[in-house]
Amino acid sequence: MTSIRFLSAVAVASAALFGASAVSAQAVNDGQWHGSLSAGGAFASGNTSSRVLTAGADATRATAADKISLYANGNYARANGVTTANLGRLVAAMTTT
């Protein structure tokens, strides 16, 4: 039980330091790339052993004529030696004004 409490405290501290929620890149019409990165994880042991890893990134470049948006995320989870989640995604979009 102590290891679960310790890992929970580490997860909360990491979320506070690195930002637990994904924040989308804001469109600013300056022609520069703007973006954000996020990462997270959780590990638990006891009656059940599990681990979860997540990562994400997004970027936006906007001008007066168009906007390019990129988004990527990944999720991996394993419990008791069985993979329960394994996802990777990349999305790209371009809009014109």
Coordinates of C-alpha atoms in Angstrom, one line a residue:
M1 CA 0.0 0.0 0.0
T2 CA 2.9 2.4 0.7
S3 CA 4.2 2.1 -2.8
I4 CA 0.8 3.0 -4.3
R5 CA 0.6 6.1 -2.0
F6 CA 4.1 7.1 -3.0
L7 CA 3.5 6.7 -6.7
S8 CA 0.2 8.6 -6.4
A9 CA 2.1 11.5 -4.7
V10 CA 4.7 11.4 -7.5
A11 CA 1.9 11.5 -10.1
V12 CA 0.2 14.5 -8.4
A13 CA 3.5 16.3 -8.1
S14 CA 4.4 15.6 -11.8
A15 CA 1.0 16.8 -12.9
A16 CA 1.4 20.0 -10.9
L17 CA 4.9 20.6 -12.3
F18 CA 4.4 19.6 -15.9
G19 CA 0.7 20.3 -16.5
A20 CA -1.7 17.4 -16.4
S21 CA -4.2 18.7 -18.9
A22 CA -3.5 19.1 -22.6
V23 CA -3.5 22.7 -23.7
S24 CA -4.0 23.3 -27.4
A25 CA -1.6 25.6 -29.2
Q26 CA -3.3 29.0 -29.7
A27 CA -3.5 30.4 -33.2
V28 CA -1.6 33.7 -33.5
N29 CA -1.4 35.1 -37.0
D30 CA 2.3 35.8 -37.0
G31 CA 3.6 33.0 -39.3
Q32 CA 5.5 31.4 -36.4
W33 CA 5.0 27.9 -35.0
H34 CA 3.4 27.6 -31.6
G35 CA 2.8 24.4 -29.7
S36 CA 2.9 22.4 -26.5
L37 CA 4.1 19.0 -25.3
S38 CA 2.6 16.8 -22.5
A39 CA 3.6 13.5 -20.9
G40 CA 2.3 11.5 -18.1
G41 CA 2.5 8.1 -16.4
A42 CA 1.2 6.0 -13.6
F43 CA 2.6 2.9 -12.0
A44 CA 1.0 0.7 -9.4
S45 CA 1.8 -2.5 -7.6
G46 CA 0.1 -4.7 -5.1
N47 CA -2.5 -7.2 -5.9
T48 CA -2.4 -5.9 -9.4
S49 CA 0.7 -4.5 -11.3
S50 CA 0.0 -1.9 -13.8
R51 CA 1.7 0.9 -15.7
V52 CA 0.3 3.7 -18.0
L53 CA 2.3 6.0 -20.2
T54 CA 0.9 8.9 -22.3
A55 CA 2.4 11.6 -24.5
G56 CA 1.0 14.3 -26.7
A57 CA 2.1 17.2 -28.8
D58 CA 0.4 19.9 -30.8
A59 CA 1.5 22.7 -33.0
T60 CA -0.1 25.5 -35.0
R61 CA 1.2 28.0 -37.6
A62 CA -1.2 30.7 -38.7
T63 CA -0.9 33.5 -41.2
A64 CA -3.4 35.9 -42.6
A65 CA -4.0 33.5 -45.5
D66 CA -4.0 30.0 -43.8
K67 CA -3.6 27.9 -40.7
I68 CA -1.7 24.6 -40.3
S69 CA -2.5 22.5 -37.3
L70 CA -0.7 19.3 -36.2
Y71 CA -1.6 17.0 -33.3
A72 CA -0.1 13.7 -32.1
N73 CA -0.7 11.5 -29.1
G74 CA 0.2 8.1 -27.8
N75 CA -1.1 5.9 -25.0
Y76 CA 0.3 2.7 -23.7
A77 CA -1.0 0.6 -20.7
R78 CA -0.1 -2.8 -19.3
A79 CA -1.7 -4.6 -16.4
N80 CA -0.5 -8.0 -15.0
G81 CA 1.6 -8.6 -18.1
V82 CA -1.2 -7.9 -20.6
T83 CA -1.2 -4.9 -22.9
T84 CA -4.5 -3.1 -22.3
A85 CA -3.9 0.0 -24.5
N86 CA -1.6 0.7 -27.3
L87 CA -2.6 3.8 -29.4
G88 CA -0.7 6.2 -31.6
R89 CA -2.4 9.0 -33.6
L90 CA -1.2 11.8 -35.8
V91 CA -3.6 14.4 -37.3
A92 CA -2.8 17.2 -39.7
A93 CA -5.1 19.9 -41.0
M94 CA -4.9 23.0 -43.1
T95 CA -7.5 25.7 -43.5
T96 CA -7.5 28.8 -45.6
T97 CA -9.2 32.1 -45.1

